[in-house]
mmCIF file of C-alpha atoms in Angstrom:
data_model
loop_
_atom_site.group_PDB
_atom_site.id
_atom_site.type_symbol
_atom_site.label_atom_id
_atom_site.label_comp_id
_atom_site.label_asym_id
_atom_site.label_seq_id
_atom_site.Cartn_x
_atom_site.Cartn_y
_atom_site.Cartn_z
ATOM 1 C CA GLY T 1 0.751 16.034 -19.089
ATOM 2 C CA ALA T 2 0.466 19.430 -17.526
ATOM 3 C CA PRO T 3 3.176 21.769 -16.260
ATOM 4 C CA LEU T 4 4.452 20.867 -12.786
ATOM 5 C CA SER T 5 2.744 23.080 -10.194
ATOM 6 C CA ARG T 6 4.542 24.716 -7.262
ATOM 7 C CA ASP T 7 2.624 22.426 -4.862
ATOM 8 C CA HIS T 8 4.257 19.457 -6.563
ATOM 9 C CA GLY T 9 7.819 20.764 -6.666
ATOM 10 C CA TYR T 10 7.999 23.245 -9.577
ATOM 11 C CA PRO T 11 10.352 23.907 -11.322
ATOM 12 C CA LEU T 12 11.916 20.439 -10.932
ATOM 13 C CA ARG T 13 10.920 17.312 -9.028
ATOM 14 C CA VAL T 14 13.028 14.208 -8.705
ATOM 15 C CA VAL T 15 11.120 11.003 -8.040
ATOM 16 C CA VAL T 16 13.113 8.014 -6.806
ATOM 17 C CA PRO T 17 11.370 4.910 -8.195
ATOM 18 C CA GLY T 18 10.654 2.108 -5.721
ATOM 19 C CA VAL T 19 11.565 4.188 -2.672
ATOM 20 C CA THR T 20 9.191 5.664 -0.082
ATOM 21 C CA GLY T 21 7.719 8.940 -1.348
ATOM 22 C CA ALA T 22 9.060 10.759 1.723
ATOM 23 C CA ARG T 23 12.490 10.410 0.102
ATOM 24 C CA SER T 24 11.353 12.459 -2.937
ATOM 25 C CA VAL T 25 11.560 15.877 -1.291
ATOM 26 C CA LYS T 26 9.561 18.576 -3.058
ATOM 27 C CA TRP T 27 11.470 21.764 -2.287
ATOM 28 C CA LEU T 28 15.259 21.718 -2.224
ATOM 29 C CA THR T 29 17.442 24.703 -1.493
ATOM 30 C CA LYS T 30 20.686 22.786 -1.913
ATOM 31 C CA VAL T 31 22.078 19.301 -2.475
ATOM 32 C CA VAL T 32 24.834 17.985 -0.228
ATOM 33 C CA ALA T 33 26.888 14.891 -1.015
ATOM 34 C CA SER T 34 27.725 13.126 2.235
ATOM 35 C CA SER T 35 29.140 9.823 3.398
ATOM 36 C CA GLY T 36 26.297 9.275 5.883
ATOM 37 C CA GLU T 37 22.560 9.420 6.212
ATOM 38 C CA SER T 38 20.857 12.809 6.460
ATOM 39 C CA GLN T 39 20.397 14.037 10.026
ATOM 40 C CA SER T 40 17.086 15.741 9.169
ATOM 41 C CA HIS T 41 14.070 15.202 11.413
ATOM 42 C CA TRP T 42 12.232 13.305 8.652
ATOM 43 C CA GLN T 43 15.067 10.847 8.144
ATOM 44 C CA GLN T 44 15.908 10.350 11.830
ATOM 45 C CA LYS T 45 12.637 10.687 13.745
ATOM 46 C CA ASP T 46 9.709 10.185 11.441
ATOM 47 C CA TYR T 47 9.589 7.499 8.738
ATOM 48 C CA LYS T 48 10.632 4.539 10.895
ATOM 49 C CA SER T 49 8.756 1.454 12.072
ATOM 50 C CA PHE T 50 8.956 -0.225 15.477
ATOM 51 C CA SER T 51 7.593 -3.206 17.402
ATOM 52 C CA PRO T 52 3.872 -3.080 18.175
ATOM 53 C CA SER T 53 4.872 -2.886 21.866
ATOM 54 C CA THR T 54 6.942 0.278 21.416
ATOM 55 C CA ASP T 55 5.166 3.439 22.530
ATOM 56 C CA TRP T 56 6.023 7.143 22.653
ATOM 57 C CA ASP T 57 7.619 6.704 26.096
ATOM 58 C CA THR T 58 9.900 3.819 25.079
ATOM 59 C CA VAL T 59 10.772 4.608 21.452
ATOM 60 C CA ASP T 60 14.486 4.617 20.602
ATOM 61 C CA TRP T 61 14.695 6.396 17.251
ATOM 62 C CA ASP T 62 18.299 5.281 16.741
ATOM 63 C CA SER T 63 17.336 1.588 16.917
ATOM 64 C CA ALA T 64 15.609 1.480 13.519
ATOM 65 C CA PRO T 65 16.664 2.443 10.015
ATOM 66 C CA ALA T 66 14.587 4.908 7.991
ATOM 67 C CA ILE T 67 12.036 3.278 5.697
ATOM 68 C CA GLN T 68 13.332 3.134 2.138
ATOM 69 C CA GLU T 69 11.382 0.332 0.409
ATOM 70 C CA PRO T 70 7.730 -0.075 1.407
ATOM 71 C CA PRO T 71 6.207 -3.557 1.713
ATOM 72 C CA VAL T 72 3.877 -5.095 -0.842
ATOM 73 C CA THR T 73 0.374 -3.667 -0.622
ATOM 74 C CA SER T 74 -2.917 -3.516 -2.476
ATOM 75 C CA ALA T 75 -6.162 -1.590 -2.265
ATOM 76 C CA ILE T 76 -9.710 -2.067 -3.448
ATOM 77 C CA THR T 77 -10.920 0.931 -5.455
ATOM 78 C CA GLU T 78 -14.247 -0.534 -6.658
ATOM 79 C CA PRO T 79 -16.806 -1.104 -5.334
ATOM 80 C CA GLU T 80 -16.748 1.794 -2.912
ATOM 81 C CA PRO T 81 -17.515 1.165 0.768
ATOM 82 C CA GLY T 82 -21.262 0.925 1.383
ATOM 83 C CA THR T 83 -22.120 0.052 -2.214
ATOM 84 C CA VAL T 84 -25.504 -1.698 -2.336
ATOM 85 C CA LEU T 85 -25.578 -4.775 -4.570
ATOM 86 C CA PRO T 86 -28.911 -6.005 -5.966
ATOM 87 C CA LYS T 87 -30.816 -8.672 -4.028
ATOM 88 C CA GLY T 88 -29.795 -12.137 -5.161
ATOM 89 C CA SER T 89 -26.342 -11.046 -6.377
ATOM 90 C CA ARG T 90 -24.047 -14.037 -6.782
ATOM 91 C CA GLU T 91 -20.797 -12.216 -7.542
ATOM 92 C CA VAL T 92 -19.247 -8.775 -7.498
ATOM 93 C CA THR T 93 -16.594 -7.263 -9.748
ATOM 94 C CA VAL T 94 -13.766 -5.935 -7.613
ATOM 95 C CA ARG T 95 -11.022 -3.644 -8.928
ATOM 96 C CA GLY T 96 -7.939 -2.111 -7.400
ATOM 97 C CA TYR T 97 -4.199 -1.596 -7.522
ATOM 98 C CA ALA T 98 -1.154 -3.289 -6.024
ATOM 99 C CA TRP T 99 2.459 -2.215 -5.628
ATOM 100 C CA SER T 100 5.667 -3.255 -3.899
ATOM 101 C CA GLY T 101 8.776 -1.268 -3.038
ATOM 102 C CA GLY T 102 12.297 -1.817 -4.272
ATOM 103 C CA GLY T 103 11.231 -2.473 -7.853
ATOM 104 C CA ARG T 104 9.647 -5.825 -6.958
ATOM 105 C CA ASP T 105 6.890 -6.856 -9.343
ATOM 106 C CA VAL T 106 3.397 -7.842 -8.203
ATOM 107 C CA VAL T 107 2.854 -11.452 -9.272
ATOM 108 C CA ARG T 108 -0.602 -12.120 -7.815
ATOM 109 C CA VAL T 109 -3.590 -10.484 -6.137
ATOM 110 C CA ASP T 110 -6.172 -12.600 -4.311
ATOM 111 C CA VAL T 111 -9.652 -11.377 -3.377
ATOM 112 C CA THR T 112 -12.157 -12.885 -0.937
ATOM 113 C CA ALA T 113 -15.765 -12.228 0.054
ATOM 114 C CA ASP T 114 -15.898 -14.807 2.864
ATOM 115 C CA GLY T 115 -13.136 -13.814 5.281
ATOM 116 C CA GLY T 116 -10.452 -15.768 3.470
ATOM 117 C CA ALA T 117 -12.158 -19.189 3.356
ATOM 118 C CA THR T 118 -11.969 -19.010 -0.459
ATOM 119 C CA TRP T 119 -9.985 -16.752 -2.788
ATOM 120 C CA THR T 120 -10.344 -15.564 -6.366
ATOM 121 C CA THR T 121 -7.115 -14.783 -8.200
ATOM 122 C CA ALA T 122 -7.430 -11.412 -9.912
ATOM 123 C CA GLN T 123 -6.540 -10.682 -13.506
ATOM 124 C CA LEU T 124 -3.505 -8.394 -13.466
ATOM 125 C CA LYS T 125 -3.397 -5.471 -15.898
ATOM 126 C CA LYS T 126 0.327 -4.784 -16.020
ATOM 127 C CA VAL T 127 2.519 -2.496 -18.026
ATOM 128 C CA PRO T 128 5.787 -4.066 -19.196
ATOM 129 C CA GLN T 129 8.535 -3.478 -16.626
ATOM 130 C CA ALA T 130 12.067 -4.846 -16.458
ATOM 131 C CA ARG T 131 12.925 -7.322 -13.700
ATOM 132 C CA GLY T 132 13.797 -5.429 -10.517
ATOM 133 C CA ARG T 133 12.428 -2.190 -11.993
ATOM 134 C CA ALA T 134 8.690 -2.572 -11.403
ATOM 135 C CA TRP T 135 7.883 1.006 -10.401
ATOM 136 C CA ALA T 136 4.309 1.281 -11.698
ATOM 137 C CA TRP T 137 1.143 0.251 -9.901
ATOM 138 C CA THR T 138 -0.379 -3.000 -11.092
ATOM 139 C CA LEU T 139 -4.087 -2.615 -11.737
ATOM 140 C CA TRP T 140 -6.236 -5.690 -11.181
ATOM 141 C CA GLU T 141 -9.796 -6.953 -11.521
ATOM 142 C CA ALA T 142 -11.656 -10.002 -10.232
ATOM 143 C CA ASP T 143 -15.210 -11.340 -10.425
ATOM 144 C CA VAL T 144 -15.585 -12.600 -6.872
ATOM 145 C CA PRO T 145 -18.320 -15.079 -5.882
ATOM 146 C CA LEU T 146 -20.425 -13.935 -2.944
ATOM 147 C CA PRO T 147 -21.217 -16.396 -0.152
ATOM 148 C CA ALA T 148 -24.315 -18.507 -0.929
ATOM 149 C CA GLY T 149 -27.460 -16.645 0.086
ATOM 150 C CA ALA T 150 -25.516 -13.475 0.925
ATOM 151 C CA SER T 151 -27.769 -10.807 2.376
ATOM 152 C CA GLY T 152 -26.801 -7.641 4.229
ATOM 153 C CA LYS T 153 -23.170 -6.721 4.922
ATOM 154 C CA VAL T 154 -20.407 -8.567 3.048
ATOM 155 C CA GLN T 155 -16.758 -7.757 3.593
ATOM 156 C CA LEU T 156 -14.423 -7.886 0.593
ATOM 157 C CA ALA T 157 -10.677 -8.205 1.177
ATOM 158 C CA ALA T 158 -7.643 -8.156 -1.108
ATOM 159 C CA LYS T 159 -4.023 -9.206 -0.624
ATOM 160 C CA SER T 160 -1.115 -9.080 -3.026
ATOM 161 C CA VAL T 161 2.096 -11.066 -3.492
ATOM 162 C CA ASP T 162 5.316 -9.679 -4.974
ATOM 163 C CA SER T 163 8.131 -11.299 -6.954
ATOM 164 C CA SER T 164 10.002 -12.154 -3.726
ATOM 165 C CA TYR T 165 6.799 -13.853 -2.493
ATOM 166 C CA ASN T 166 6.245 -11.286 0.216
ATOM 167 C CA THR T 167 2.536 -11.101 0.978
ATOM 168 C CA GLN T 168 0.229 -8.917 3.013
ATOM 169 C CA PRO T 169 -0.683 -10.010 6.553
ATOM 170 C CA ASP T 170 -4.371 -10.499 7.284
ATOM 171 C CA ASN T 171 -4.536 -7.938 10.099
ATOM 172 C CA VAL T 172 -2.633 -5.052 11.671
ATOM 173 C CA GLU T 173 -2.130 -6.480 15.164
ATOM 174 C CA GLY T 174 1.315 -7.937 14.468
ATOM 175 C CA ILE T 175 2.587 -5.003 12.395
ATOM 176 C CA TRP T 176 0.985 -1.945 13.984
ATOM 177 C CA ASN T 177 3.453 0.630 15.258
ATOM 178 C CA LEU T 178 3.251 3.991 16.972
ATOM 179 C CA ARG T 179 3.711 5.856 13.689
ATOM 180 C CA GLY T 180 1.209 3.729 11.759
ATOM 181 C CA VAL T 181 3.633 3.457 8.836
ATOM 182 C CA VAL T 182 4.170 0.442 6.539
ATOM 183 C CA ASN T 183 0.717 -0.867 7.474
ATOM 184 C CA ASN T 184 0.040 -3.263 4.631
ATOM 185 C CA ALA T 185 -2.654 -5.530 6.099
ATOM 186 C CA TRP T 186 -5.367 -6.860 3.781
ATOM 187 C CA HIS T 187 -7.443 -4.005 2.446
ATOM 188 C CA ARG T 188 -11.106 -4.452 3.344
ATOM 189 C CA VAL T 189 -14.275 -2.873 1.956
ATOM 190 C CA ASN T 190 -17.794 -3.531 3.235
ATOM 191 C CA VAL T 191 -20.627 -3.729 0.736
ATOM 192 C CA VAL T 192 -24.316 -4.537 1.270
ATOM 193 C CA VAL T 193 -26.381 -7.118 -0.584
ATOM 194 C CA ASP T 194 -29.920 -5.741 -0.717
ATOM 195 C CA GLN T 195 -32.417 -7.798 1.282
#
């Protein structure tokens, strides 16, 4: 590696595996041992999630705990949005990463090109990690069949499942919140099959 830069916490950075990155503060001036949660703005009024019906006028910051362990999530990294596939393409190779908070391992990633009517289970490219200590991203790859006669826009989507069998919801409607945090709905990428 390279020396840690000031922008990333030089001279020392502590990373807490499996916990929201907001908990790995970059610049400390002191460390205080306390019997309760920090009263800082970030801990009390920022990284929290609420009901989709809660808005800025009705939010009660004291009603929710600070986010510590993010939900299972995945993302498509290839192909990029707008990629044009050759006319007559029958499948597309899709790659990405998946991760879950709290040290939970990713056990499966499913990918679809037809809105979820059919799924292809991705090949996981994992590094060995002890049970309950899965801190690294899981890379994955899948050769996904395109709908018969696909032409024009095709939407790819991915969802992951962790070792507690938590899975990603298909859309944001039921999980959206005023802060937009812990949004782990299926990741979608639109590609185009040349006509």
